PDB file of C-alpha atoms in Angstrom:
ATOM      1  CA  MET A   1     -19.462 -16.303  -5.191  1.00  0.00           C
ATOM      2  CA  THR A   2     -21.600 -16.205  -1.670  1.00  0.00           C
ATOM      3  CA  ASP A   3     -23.438 -13.000  -1.509  1.00  0.00           C
ATOM      4  CA  SER A   4     -21.410 -11.613   1.477  1.00  0.00           C
ATOM      5  CA  LEU A   5     -18.149 -12.916   2.086  1.00  0.00           C
ATOM      6  CA  PRO A   6     -15.878 -12.214   5.221  1.00  0.00           C
ATOM      7  CA  PRO A   7     -14.819  -9.034   6.369  1.00  0.00           C
ATOM      8  CA  ALA A   8     -11.736  -7.930   5.624  1.00  0.00           C
ATOM      9  CA  LEU A   9      -8.724  -6.205   7.513  1.00  0.00           C
ATOM     10  CA  VAL A  10      -6.744  -3.376   5.743  1.00  0.00           C
ATOM     11  CA  LEU A  11      -3.088  -3.393   6.777  1.00  0.00           C
ATOM     12  CA  ALA A  12      -2.467   0.480   6.777  1.00  0.00           C
ATOM     13  CA  ALA A  13      -0.817   1.199  10.232  1.00  0.00           C
ATOM     14  CA  GLY A  14       2.886   0.614   8.698  1.00  0.00           C
ATOM     15  CA  LEU A  15       5.372   3.966   8.613  1.00  0.00           C
ATOM     16  CA  GLY A  16       6.033   3.290   4.488  1.00  0.00           C
ATOM     17  CA  THR A  17       9.945   3.967   5.250  1.00  0.00           C
ATOM     18  CA  ARG A  18      10.586   2.690   1.865  1.00  0.00           C
ATOM     19  CA  LEU A  19       7.773   5.439   0.318  1.00  0.00           C
ATOM     20  CA  ARG A  20       9.387   8.441   1.768  1.00  0.00           C
ATOM     21  CA  PRO A  21       9.604  11.042   1.708  1.00  0.00           C
ATOM     22  CA  LEU A  22       5.587  10.911   0.549  1.00  0.00           C
ATOM     23  CA  THR A  23       5.138   9.610   3.515  1.00  0.00           C
ATOM     24  CA  PHE A  24       5.874  12.414   5.768  1.00  0.00           C
ATOM     25  CA  CYS A  25       2.619  14.110   3.942  1.00  0.00           C
ATOM     26  CA  ARG A  26       0.377  10.868   3.909  1.00  0.00           C
ATOM     27  CA  ALA A  27       0.154   7.219   5.250  1.00  0.00           C
ATOM     28  CA  LYS A  28       0.998   5.142   2.244  1.00  0.00           C
ATOM     29  CA  ALA A  29      -2.519   3.940   2.281  1.00  0.00           C
ATOM     30  CA  ALA A  30      -3.454   7.079   1.368  1.00  0.00           C
ATOM     31  CA  VAL A  31      -1.480   8.710  -1.296  1.00  0.00           C
ATOM     32  CA  PRO A  32      -3.712   9.368  -4.234  1.00  0.00           C
ATOM     33  CA  LEU A  33      -2.821   6.236  -6.922  1.00  0.00           C
ATOM     34  CA  ALA A  34      -4.335   7.247 -10.698  1.00  0.00           C
ATOM     35  CA  GLY A  35      -6.613  10.149  -9.086  1.00  0.00           C
ATOM     36  CA  THR A  36      -7.882   7.813  -6.375  1.00  0.00           C
ATOM     37  CA  PRO A  37      -6.435   7.373  -2.861  1.00  0.00           C
ATOM     38  CA  LEU A  38      -5.122   3.808  -2.706  1.00  0.00           C
ATOM     39  CA  ILE A  39      -7.000   3.070   0.403  1.00  0.00           C
ATOM     40  CA  ARG A  40     -10.475   3.959  -1.496  1.00  0.00           C
ATOM     41  CA  ARG A  41      -8.912   1.795  -4.431  1.00  0.00           C
ATOM     42  CA  HIS A  42      -9.296  -1.480  -1.789  1.00  0.00           C
ATOM     43  CA  LEU A  43     -12.284  -0.454   0.097  1.00  0.00           C
ATOM     44  CA  THR A  44     -14.347  -0.224  -3.785  1.00  0.00           C
ATOM     45  CA  ARG A  45     -13.008  -3.823  -4.958  1.00  0.00           C
ATOM     46  CA  LEU A  46     -13.827  -5.564  -1.444  1.00  0.00           C
ATOM     47  CA  ALA A  47     -17.393  -4.005  -1.713  1.00  0.00           C
ATOM     48  CA  GLY A  48     -17.526  -5.154  -5.776  1.00  0.00           C
ATOM     49  CA  GLN A  49     -16.739  -8.413  -4.529  1.00  0.00           C
ATOM     50  CA  GLY A  50     -18.919  -9.030  -1.966  1.00  0.00           C
ATOM     51  CA  VAL A  51     -17.282  -7.786   1.265  1.00  0.00           C
ATOM     52  CA  ALA A  52     -19.472  -6.009   3.679  1.00  0.00           C
ATOM     53  CA  GLU A  53     -17.224  -5.294   6.174  1.00  0.00           C
ATOM     54  CA  ALA A  54     -14.083  -3.831   6.848  1.00  0.00           C
ATOM     55  CA  VAL A  55     -11.182  -2.841   8.936  1.00  0.00           C
ATOM     56  CA  VAL A  56      -8.536  -0.886   8.401  1.00  0.00           C
ATOM     57  CA  ASN A  57      -5.474  -1.064  11.580  1.00  0.00           C
ATOM     58  CA  LEU A  58      -3.825   3.066  11.824  1.00  0.00           C
ATOM     59  CA  HIS A  59      -1.082   4.528  13.353  1.00  0.00           C
ATOM     60  CA  HIS A  60       1.397   6.438  10.876  1.00  0.00           C
ATOM     61  CA  ARG A  61      -0.453   9.583   9.965  1.00  0.00           C
ATOM     62  CA  PRO A  62      -4.355   7.978  10.533  1.00  0.00           C
ATOM     63  CA  GLU A  63      -6.118  11.197   9.768  1.00  0.00           C
ATOM     64  CA  THR A  64      -5.296  11.012   6.485  1.00  0.00           C
ATOM     65  CA  ILE A  65      -6.796   7.510   5.986  1.00  0.00           C
ATOM     66  CA  ALA A  66     -10.251   8.399   7.731  1.00  0.00           C
ATOM     67  CA  ALA A  67     -10.254  11.499   5.881  1.00  0.00           C
ATOM     68  CA  ALA A  68     -10.097   9.552   2.509  1.00  0.00           C
ATOM     69  CA  ALA A  69     -12.216   6.714   3.568  1.00  0.00           C
ATOM     70  CA  GLY A  70     -14.553   7.758   6.215  1.00  0.00           C
ATOM     71  CA  ASP A  71     -17.261   5.149   7.438  1.00  0.00           C
ATOM     72  CA  GLY A  72     -17.180   3.419   4.179  1.00  0.00           C
ATOM     73  CA  VAL A  73     -20.870   4.230   3.577  1.00  0.00           C
ATOM     74  CA  ALA A  74     -20.232   5.848   0.236  1.00  0.00           C
ATOM     75  CA  LEU A  75     -17.846   2.944  -1.070  1.00  0.00           C
ATOM     76  CA  GLY A  76     -19.612   0.199  -0.351  1.00  0.00           C
ATOM     77  CA  CYS A  77     -18.839  -1.478   2.786  1.00  0.00           C
ATOM     78  CA  ARG A  78     -19.167  -0.416   6.339  1.00  0.00           C
ATOM     79  CA  VAL A  79     -15.506   0.636   7.577  1.00  0.00           C
ATOM     80  CA  ARG A  80     -13.934   0.503  10.861  1.00  0.00           C
ATOM     81  CA  TYR A  81     -10.661   1.165  12.668  1.00  0.00           C
ATOM     82  CA  SER A  82      -8.314  -0.219  14.558  1.00  0.00           C
ATOM     83  CA  TRP A  83      -5.898   2.093  16.725  1.00  0.00           C
ATOM     84  CA  GLU A  84      -2.249   0.979  17.169  1.00  0.00           C
ATOM     85  CA  PRO A  85      -0.429   3.000  19.209  1.00  0.00           C
ATOM     86  CA  VAL A  86       2.825   1.342  18.427  1.00  0.00           C
ATOM     87  CA  VAL A  87       2.978  -0.391  15.067  1.00  0.00           C
ATOM     88  CA  LEU A  88       1.999  -4.192  16.186  1.00  0.00           C
ATOM     89  CA  GLY A  89       3.006  -5.545  12.342  1.00  0.00           C
ATOM     90  CA  SER A  90       1.981  -8.234  10.034  1.00  0.00           C
ATOM     91  CA  ALA A  91       0.692 -10.245  13.170  1.00  0.00           C
ATOM     92  CA  GLY A  92       0.573  -7.987  16.006  1.00  0.00           C
ATOM     93  CA  GLY A  93      -2.460  -6.063  14.022  1.00  0.00           C
ATOM     94  CA  PRO A  94      -4.612  -8.923  12.904  1.00  0.00           C
ATOM     95  CA  ARG A  95      -4.143  -9.976  16.782  1.00  0.00           C
ATOM     96  CA  HIS A  96      -5.392  -6.316  17.914  1.00  0.00           C
ATOM     97  CA  ALA A  97      -8.201  -6.606  15.280  1.00  0.00           C
ATOM     98  CA  VAL A  98      -9.528  -9.589  15.950  1.00  0.00           C
ATOM     99  CA  PRO A  99     -12.406  -8.608  18.371  1.00  0.00           C
ATOM    100  CA  LEU A 100     -13.576  -6.349  15.168  1.00  0.00           C
ATOM    101  CA  LEU A 101     -13.207  -9.306  12.476  1.00  0.00           C
ATOM    102  CA  GLY A 102     -14.313 -12.461  13.625  1.00  0.00           C
ATOM    103  CA  SER A 103     -13.525 -16.224  13.117  1.00  0.00           C
ATOM    104  CA  ARG A 104     -12.234 -15.617   9.542  1.00  0.00           C
ATOM    105  CA  PHE A 105     -11.501 -12.458   7.425  1.00  0.00           C
ATOM    106  CA  PHE A 106      -9.109 -11.485   4.695  1.00  0.00           C
ATOM    107  CA  LEU A 107      -5.990  -9.702   5.183  1.00  0.00           C
ATOM    108  CA  ILE A 108      -5.003  -7.329   1.830  1.00  0.00           C
ATOM    109  CA  ASN A 109      -1.460  -5.307   2.408  1.00  0.00           C
ATOM    110  CA  GLY A 110      -2.562  -1.440   2.301  1.00  0.00           C
ATOM    111  CA  ASP A 111       0.387  -0.947  -0.025  1.00  0.00           C
ATOM    112  CA  THR A 112       0.055  -3.218  -2.653  1.00  0.00           C
ATOM    113  CA  LEU A 113      -3.037  -4.162  -5.808  1.00  0.00           C
ATOM    114  CA  CYS A 114      -3.695  -6.827  -7.321  1.00  0.00           C
ATOM    115  CA  ASP A 115      -6.653  -8.290  -8.509  1.00  0.00           C
ATOM    116  CA  VAL A 116      -7.863 -11.080  -6.938  1.00  0.00           C
ATOM    117  CA  ASP A 117     -10.917 -13.150  -7.118  1.00  0.00           C
ATOM    118  CA  LEU A 118     -11.521 -13.509  -3.258  1.00  0.00           C
ATOM    119  CA  GLY A 119     -14.581 -15.549  -3.630  1.00  0.00           C
ATOM    120  CA  ALA A 120     -12.462 -18.089  -5.329  1.00  0.00           C
ATOM    121  CA  LEU A 121      -9.823 -17.720  -2.767  1.00  0.00           C
ATOM    122  CA  LEU A 122     -12.095 -18.362   0.238  1.00  0.00           C
ATOM    123  CA  GLU A 123     -13.454 -21.456  -1.447  1.00  0.00           C
ATOM    124  CA  ALA A 124      -9.796 -22.989  -2.094  1.00  0.00           C
ATOM    125  CA  HIS A 125      -9.033 -21.901   1.780  1.00  0.00           C
ATOM    126  CA  ARG A 126     -12.444 -23.952   3.053  1.00  0.00           C
ATOM    127  CA  ALA A 127     -11.851 -27.251   1.108  1.00  0.00           C
ATOM    128  CA  ARG A 128      -8.645 -27.665   2.123  1.00  0.00           C
ATOM    129  CA  GLY A 129      -9.164 -26.595   5.942  1.00  0.00           C
ATOM    130  CA  ALA A 130      -5.942 -24.301   6.057  1.00  0.00           C
ATOM    131  CA  GLY A 131      -5.271 -21.771   8.362  1.00  0.00           C
ATOM    132  CA  VAL A 132      -3.642 -19.262   6.453  1.00  0.00           C
ATOM    133  CA  THR A 133      -3.586 -19.422   2.636  1.00  0.00           C
ATOM    134  CA  LEU A 134      -1.951 -16.701   0.439  1.00  0.00           C
ATOM    135  CA  ALA A 135      -2.778 -15.652  -2.808  1.00  0.00           C
ATOM    136  CA  VAL A 136       0.424 -15.760  -4.944  1.00  0.00           C
ATOM    137  CA  THR A 137       1.732 -15.369  -8.909  1.00  0.00           C
ATOM    138  CA  THR A 138       4.330 -15.765 -10.743  1.00  0.00           C
ATOM    139  CA  ASN A 139       7.494 -13.241  -9.661  1.00  0.00           C
ATOM    140  CA  PRO A 140       7.714 -10.987 -12.206  1.00  0.00           C
ATOM    141  CA  SER A 141      11.155  -9.153 -10.300  1.00  0.00           C
ATOM    142  CA  PRO A 142      13.141 -12.324  -7.957  1.00  0.00           C
ATOM    143  CA  GLU A 143      16.095  -9.743  -7.597  1.00  0.00           C
ATOM    144  CA  ARG A 144      13.702  -7.554  -6.146  1.00  0.00           C
ATOM    145  CA  TYR A 145      11.028  -9.495  -3.964  1.00  0.00           C
ATOM    146  CA  GLY A 146      11.226 -12.820  -2.093  1.00  0.00           C
ATOM    147  CA  GLY A 147       8.089 -15.998  -2.499  1.00  0.00           C
ATOM    148  CA  VAL A 148       6.441 -18.487  -0.958  1.00  0.00           C
ATOM    149  CA  ARG A 149       8.276 -22.282  -1.199  1.00  0.00           C
ATOM    150  CA  ALA A 150       5.375 -24.788  -1.539  1.00  0.00           C
ATOM    151  CA  ASP A 151       5.229 -28.113  -2.652  1.00  0.00           C
ATOM    152  CA  THR A 152       2.938 -29.722  -5.819  1.00  0.00           C
ATOM    153  CA  ALA A 153      -0.200 -29.773  -3.268  1.00  0.00           C
ATOM    154  CA  GLY A 154      -0.059 -26.021  -2.474  1.00  0.00           C
ATOM    155  CA  ARG A 155       1.440 -26.585   0.823  1.00  0.00           C
ATOM    156  CA  VAL A 156       3.974 -23.926   2.088  1.00  0.00           C
ATOM    157  CA  THR A 157       7.251 -25.613   3.279  1.00  0.00           C
ATOM    158  CA  GLY A 158       9.208 -21.911   3.613  1.00  0.00           C
ATOM    159  CA  PHE A 159       9.769 -18.329   2.312  1.00  0.00           C
ATOM    160  CA  ALA A 160      12.462 -17.150   0.682  1.00  0.00           C
ATOM    161  CA  SER A 161      14.712 -14.172   0.750  1.00  0.00           C
ATOM    162  CA  ARG A 162      14.732 -11.840  -2.822  1.00  0.00           C
ATOM    163  CA  GLY A 163      17.811 -13.439  -4.999  1.00  0.00           C
ATOM    164  CA  ASP A 164      16.448 -16.917  -5.328  1.00  0.00           C
ATOM    165  CA  PRO A 165      17.471 -18.619  -8.137  1.00  0.00           C
ATOM    166  CA  GLU A 166      14.274 -21.466  -8.122  1.00  0.00           C
ATOM    167  CA  ARG A 167      11.981 -18.421  -8.540  1.00  0.00           C
ATOM    168  CA  PRO A 168       9.300 -18.806  -5.740  1.00  0.00           C
ATOM    169  CA  PRO A 169       5.870 -17.192  -6.375  1.00  0.00           C
ATOM    170  CA  LEU A 170       5.168 -14.019  -5.333  1.00  0.00           C
ATOM    171  CA  PHE A 171       2.786 -13.270  -2.475  1.00  0.00           C
ATOM    172  CA  VAL A 172       0.494 -10.271  -3.924  1.00  0.00           C
ATOM    173  CA  GLY A 173      -0.878  -9.058  -0.770  1.00  0.00           C
ATOM    174  CA  VAL A 174      -4.184 -10.933  -0.503  1.00  0.00           C
ATOM    175  CA  GLN A 175      -4.547 -13.770   2.035  1.00  0.00           C
ATOM    176  CA  ILE A 176      -7.518 -15.173   4.204  1.00  0.00           C
ATOM    177  CA  ALA A 177      -6.871 -16.425   7.684  1.00  0.00           C
ATOM    178  CA  GLU A 178      -8.466 -18.302  10.573  1.00  0.00           C
ATOM    179  CA  ALA A 179      -8.533 -15.739  13.767  1.00  0.00           C
ATOM    180  CA  SER A 180      -7.241 -19.049  15.934  1.00  0.00           C
ATOM    181  CA  VAL A 181      -4.270 -18.300  14.109  1.00  0.00           C
ATOM    182  CA  PHE A 182      -3.353 -15.303  15.897  1.00  0.00           C
ATOM    183  CA  GLU A 183      -4.908 -16.112  19.014  1.00  0.00           C
ATOM    184  CA  THR A 184      -2.148 -17.624  20.163  1.00  0.00           C
ATOM    185  CA  LEU A 185      -0.419 -14.404  19.935  1.00  0.00           C
ATOM    186  CA  GLN A 186      -0.620 -11.631  23.062  1.00  0.00           C
ATOM    187  CA  ASP A 187      -2.416  -8.651  22.221  1.00  0.00           C
ATOM    188  CA  GLY A 188      -1.025  -5.262  22.083  1.00  0.00           C
ATOM    189  CA  VAL A 189       3.011  -7.057  21.400  1.00  0.00           C
ATOM    190  CA  PRO A 190       4.409  -6.595  17.907  1.00  0.00           C
ATOM    191  CA  ALA A 191       4.716  -9.687  16.213  1.00  0.00           C
ATOM    192  CA  ALA A 192       5.781 -10.404  12.384  1.00  0.00           C
ATOM    193  CA  SER A 193       3.660 -12.984  10.301  1.00  0.00           C
ATOM    194  CA  VAL A 194       6.858 -14.142   7.621  1.00  0.00           C
ATOM    195  CA  GLY A 195       9.818 -14.434   9.761  1.00  0.00           C
ATOM    196  CA  GLY A 196       7.195 -15.503  12.980  1.00  0.00           C
ATOM    197  CA  LEU A 197       4.128 -16.822  13.076  1.00  0.00           C
ATOM    198  CA  TYR A 198       3.329 -18.520   9.892  1.00  0.00           C
ATOM    199  CA  ASP A 199       6.881 -19.601  10.209  1.00  0.00           C
ATOM    200  CA  ARG A 200       6.190 -21.607  13.356  1.00  0.00           C
ATOM    201  CA  LEU A 201       2.999 -22.959  11.972  1.00  0.00           C
ATOM    202  CA  LEU A 202       5.237 -24.479   9.084  1.00  0.00           C
ATOM    203  CA  ALA A 203       5.440 -27.398  11.572  1.00  0.00           C
ATOM    204  CA  THR A 204       2.054 -28.615  10.920  1.00  0.00           C
ATOM    205  CA  PRO A 205       2.237 -29.291   7.219  1.00  0.00           C
ATOM    206  CA  GLY A 206      -1.170 -27.795   5.046  1.00  0.00           C
ATOM    207  CA  ARG A 207      -1.358 -25.025   7.913  1.00  0.00           C
ATOM    208  CA  VAL A 208      -0.796 -22.537   5.342  1.00  0.00           C
ATOM    209  CA  ARG A 209      -1.154 -23.009   1.640  1.00  0.00           C
ATOM    210  CA  ILE A 210      -0.619 -21.032  -1.509  1.00  0.00           C
ATOM    211  CA  HIS A 211      -3.762 -19.983  -3.931  1.00  0.00           C
ATOM    212  CA  GLU A 212      -2.616 -19.423  -7.913  1.00  0.00           C
ATOM    213  CA  VAL A 213      -3.892 -16.226  -8.949  1.00  0.00           C
ATOM    214  CA  ALA A 214      -2.977 -14.889 -12.717  1.00  0.00           C
ATOM    215  CA  GLY A 215      -3.942 -10.631 -11.466  1.00  0.00           C
ATOM    216  CA  ARG A 216      -1.322  -8.241 -12.221  1.00  0.00           C
ATOM    217  CA  PHE A 217       0.375  -7.088  -9.375  1.00  0.00           C
ATOM    218  CA  HIS A 218       0.955  -3.435  -8.851  1.00  0.00           C
ATOM    219  CA  ASP A 219       3.503  -2.732  -5.819  1.00  0.00           C
ATOM    220  CA  ILE A 220       3.401   1.040  -3.897  1.00  0.00           C
ATOM    221  CA  GLY A 221       6.363   0.483  -2.368  1.00  0.00           C
ATOM    222  CA  THR A 222       9.429   3.019  -3.238  1.00  0.00           C
ATOM    223  CA  PRO A 223       8.144   6.463  -4.881  1.00  0.00           C
ATOM    224  CA  ALA A 224       9.401   4.821  -8.428  1.00  0.00           C
ATOM    225  CA  ASP A 225       6.800   2.317  -7.522  1.00  0.00           C
ATOM    226  CA  TYR A 226       4.215   4.806  -6.892  1.00  0.00           C
ATOM    227  CA  LEU A 227       5.235   6.315 -10.792  1.00  0.00           C
ATOM    228  CA  THR A 228       5.280   3.099 -12.297  1.00  0.00           C
ATOM    229  CA  ALA A 229       1.986   1.234 -10.928  1.00  0.00           C
ATOM    230  CA  THR A 230       0.608   4.998 -11.384  1.00  0.00           C
ATOM    231  CA  ARG A 231       1.051   5.144 -14.797  1.00  0.00           C
ATOM    232  CA  ALA A 232      -0.112   1.765 -15.450  1.00  0.00           C
ATOM    233  CA  ILE A 233      -3.278   2.040 -13.836  1.00  0.00           C
ATOM    234  CA  GLY A 234      -3.800   5.376 -15.246  1.00  0.00           C
ATOM    235  CA  ASP A 235      -3.406   4.008 -18.666  1.00  0.00           C
ATOM    236  CA  ALA A 236      -5.426   1.148 -18.184  1.00  0.00           C
ATOM    237  CA  GLU A 237      -8.036   3.980 -16.893  1.00  0.00           C
ATOM    238  CA  ALA A 238      -7.518   5.864 -20.444  1.00  0.00           C
ATOM    239  CA  GLN A 239      -6.686   8.551 -18.320  1.00  0.00           C
ATOM    240  CA  ALA A 240      -4.107  11.319 -19.058  1.00  0.00           C
ATOM    241  CA  GLU A 241      -0.769  10.789 -18.409  1.00  0.00           C
ATOM    242  CA  VAL A 242      -0.558  14.150 -15.628  1.00  0.00           C
ATOM    243  CA  PHE A 243      -3.126  12.884 -12.732  1.00  0.00           C
ATOM    244  CA  VAL A 244      -4.330  16.353 -10.957  1.00  0.00           C
ATOM    245  CA  GLY A 245      -5.624  17.013  -7.653  1.00  0.00           C
ATOM    246  CA  ARG A 246      -8.371  18.872  -5.822  1.00  0.00           C
ATOM    247  CA  ARG A 247      -8.198  22.878  -5.766  1.00  0.00           C
ATOM    248  CA  CYS A 248      -4.976  22.827  -8.348  1.00  0.00           C
ATOM    249  CA  HIS A 249      -3.758  25.791 -10.153  1.00  0.00           C
ATOM    250  CA  LEU A 250      -1.878  25.597 -12.998  1.00  0.00           C
ATOM    251  CA  ASP A 251      -0.650  28.540 -15.235  1.00  0.00           C
ATOM    252  CA  THR A 252      -1.527  28.723 -18.910  1.00  0.00           C
ATOM    253  CA  SER A 253       2.137  28.961 -19.670  1.00  0.00           C
ATOM    254  CA  ALA A 254       3.473  26.031 -16.913  1.00  0.00           C
ATOM    255  CA  ARG A 255       4.178  22.842 -18.758  1.00  0.00           C
ATOM    256  CA  VAL A 256       3.779  19.928 -16.976  1.00  0.00           C
ATOM    257  CA  GLU A 257       4.550  16.213 -18.175  1.00  0.00           C
ATOM    258  CA  ARG A 258       4.640  12.885 -16.932  1.00  0.00           C
ATOM    259  CA  SER A 259       3.928  14.059 -13.104  1.00  0.00           C
ATOM    260  CA  VAL A 260       1.847  13.521 -10.423  1.00  0.00           C
ATOM    261  CA  LEU A 261      -0.226  16.468  -8.564  1.00  0.00           C
ATOM    262  CA  TRP A 262      -1.781  15.969  -5.424  1.00  0.00           C
ATOM    263  CA  ASP A 263      -4.356  18.588  -3.794  1.00  0.00           C
ATOM    264  CA  ASP A 264      -3.842  21.883  -3.361  1.00  0.00           C
ATOM    265  CA  VAL A 265      -1.114  22.782  -5.787  1.00  0.00           C
ATOM    266  CA  VAL A 266      -0.115  25.507  -7.681  1.00  0.00           C
ATOM    267  CA  VAL A 267       2.263  25.733 -10.690  1.00  0.00           C
ATOM    268  CA  GLY A 268       3.715  29.193 -10.899  1.00  0.00           C
ATOM    269  CA  ALA A 269       4.347  30.665 -14.860  1.00  0.00           C
ATOM    270  CA  ASN A 270       6.619  29.483 -17.439  1.00  0.00           C
ATOM    271  CA  CYS A 271       7.366  26.661 -14.992  1.00  0.00           C
ATOM    272  CA  ARG A 272       8.653  22.920 -16.275  1.00  0.00           C
ATOM    273  CA  VAL A 273       7.871  20.186 -14.742  1.00  0.00           C
ATOM    274  CA  THR A 274       8.719  16.780 -15.854  1.00  0.00           C
ATOM    275  CA  ASP A 275       9.114  13.201 -13.672  1.00  0.00           C
ATOM    276  CA  CYS A 276       7.625  14.638 -10.867  1.00  0.00           C
ATOM    277  CA  ILE A 277       5.575  14.008  -7.511  1.00  0.00           C
ATOM    278  CA  LEU A 278       4.274  17.497  -6.242  1.00  0.00           C
ATOM    279  CA  THR A 279       2.436  17.146  -2.418  1.00  0.00           C
ATOM    280  CA  ASP A 280      -0.221  18.527  -0.741  1.00  0.00           C
ATOM    281  CA  GLY A 281      -0.466  22.198  -0.898  1.00  0.00           C
ATOM    282  CA  VAL A 282       2.792  22.544  -2.944  1.00  0.00           C
ATOM    283  CA  SER A 283       3.193  25.783  -4.952  1.00  0.00           C
ATOM    284  CA  LEU A 284       6.313  26.534  -7.393  1.00  0.00           C
ATOM    285  CA  PRO A 285       7.237  29.941  -7.503  1.00  0.00           C
ATOM    286  CA  ASP A 286       7.584  31.060 -11.525  1.00  0.00           C
ATOM    287  CA  GLY A 287       9.984  29.555 -13.674  1.00  0.00           C
ATOM    288  CA  MET A 288      10.885  27.002 -11.382  1.00  0.00           C
ATOM    289  CA  ARG A 289      12.556  23.577 -13.498  1.00  0.00           C
ATOM    290  CA  LEU A 290      11.854  20.342 -12.332  1.00  0.00           C
ATOM    291  CA  ASP A 291      12.806  16.648 -13.150  1.00  0.00           C
ATOM    292  CA  GLY A 292      12.314  13.719 -11.652  1.00  0.00           C
ATOM    293  CA  ARG A 293      11.631  15.363  -7.972  1.00  0.00           C
ATOM    294  CA  ALA A 294       9.582  14.781  -5.151  1.00  0.00           C
ATOM    295  CA  VAL A 295       8.149  18.113  -3.965  1.00  0.00           C
ATOM    296  CA  LEU A 296       6.948  18.505  -0.429  1.00  0.00           C
ATOM    297  CA  ARG A 297       6.129  21.417   2.194  1.00  0.00           C
ATOM    298  CA  LEU A 298       8.229  21.729   4.799  1.00  0.00           C
ATOM    299  CA  ALA A 299       5.382  22.792   6.827  1.00  0.00           C
ATOM    300  CA  ALA A 300       3.682  19.491   6.295  1.00  0.00           C
ATOM    301  CA  MET A 301       6.460  17.685   7.837  1.00  0.00           C
ATOM    302  CA  THR A 302       6.565  18.817  11.335  1.00  0.00           C
ATOM    303  CA  ASP A 303       7.402  14.933  13.006  1.00  0.00           C
ATOM    304  CA  GLN A 304       9.591  14.101  10.425  1.00  0.00           C
ATOM    305  CA  ARG A 305      11.353  17.187   9.448  1.00  0.00           C
ATOM    306  CA  THR A 306      14.781  16.617   9.941  1.00  0.00           C
ATOM    307  CA  GLU A 307      14.148  12.891   8.484  1.00  0.00           C
ATOM    308  CA  ALA A 308      13.603  14.416   5.184  1.00  0.00           C
ATOM    309  CA  LEU A 309      16.577  17.332   5.361  1.00  0.00           C
ATOM    310  CA  ALA A 310      18.746  14.386   5.752  1.00  0.00           C
ATOM    311  CA  MET A 311      17.680  12.502   2.493  1.00  0.00           C
ATOM    312  CA  THR A 312      19.722  11.955  -0.045  1.00  0.00           C
ATOM    313  CA  GLY A 313      19.837  14.175  -2.652  1.00  0.00           C
ATOM    314  CA  ALA A 314      17.339  16.618  -0.796  1.00  0.00           C
ATOM    315  CA  THR A 315      17.660  20.634  -1.760  1.00  0.00           C
ATOM    316  CA  ARG A 316      15.655  23.240   0.609  1.00  0.00           C
ATOM    317  CA  LEU A 317      14.265  25.630  -2.114  1.00  0.00           C
ATOM    318  CA  GLY A 318      12.522  28.293   0.815  1.00  0.00           C
ATOM    319  CA  GLU A 319       9.658  26.566   2.280  1.00  0.00           C
ATOM    320  CA  LEU A 320       9.922  23.214  -0.171  1.00  0.00           C
ATOM    321  CA  LEU A 321      12.068  20.781  -0.232  1.00  0.00           C
ATOM    322  CA  THR A 322      12.981  18.141  -3.157  1.00  0.00           C
ATOM    323  CA  VAL A 323      14.065  14.973  -3.141  1.00  0.00           C
ATOM    324  CA  PRO A 324      15.164  13.161  -6.370  1.00  0.00           C
ATOM    325  CA  ILE A 325      12.799  10.257  -6.391  1.00  0.00           C
ATOM    326  CA  GLU A 326      15.601   7.568  -7.383  1.00  0.00           C
ATOM    327  CA  ALA A 327      17.553   8.572  -4.559  1.00  0.00           C
ATOM    328  CA  ALA A 328      14.651   8.640  -2.603  1.00  0.00           C
ATOM    329  CA  THR A 329      14.001   4.603  -3.862  1.00  0.00           C
ATOM    330  CA  ALA A 330      17.550   3.835  -2.387  1.00  0.00           C
TER     331      ALA A 330
END
């Protein structure tokens, strides 16, 4: 591995619609995963492999990401931000951030985690002279995830929708690209990579390639995925089954099991909470029983209050809103 790897762009500007209602409160990259905001996990991993410079693109709830990441000094890498007045997409976002990134950079999806050797990815990319190299692994759930079709030399030939019977490998959300690939786009105009720019690049064989990795893939796409990933990472880090954020208070008579508590949560006397996600500032009154619910403060959802109330299975309890986690997943 080189002493200093190319910079990285963490894609964190999306609305996080699949992760609702959690993303009514925080941007998806700012949600705590086994006690640590996801963006901090990304930046710590990048710094640990020698990435000294990172850019994070922002749009939805940007203050929650900036509060978690800051300037990156404490995490080991310098962090700058690329603001998007409108969401520019998986290709438009990188195009807008190119002036901050230089001629070659890593791209990291803000809502997935996978252990990828970035030095090896860089070397494979250089050796093959690719414009884009995508890290892929065996698709664990082809009925849920699409894949990347490639020939025996690793040259991408197409992109598969979920349910493809050939089970093409899964893109794990980590890639490396040449800035020149994105400079063909108009800055400030939304554009997609898969289904747009990358499909056009396939006209030149070998311009887009794959690099196979073996790291475990964690998707934080839906509330149910979020709980699954939190538990898996918590188990790997030998943490407890209940994840409690900062400045929380649980009454001694309360029973909380297999749940995630964000910051400033209060659980009253004789409450019973199982398989739940209690977001920032939630205060449960004495005696409340909750099972399999995401709980939010309505006051925290100034712009999305109506959308939150309309979610399937949503129940209003005073100034709290509870949503079945499985219904949110659907």
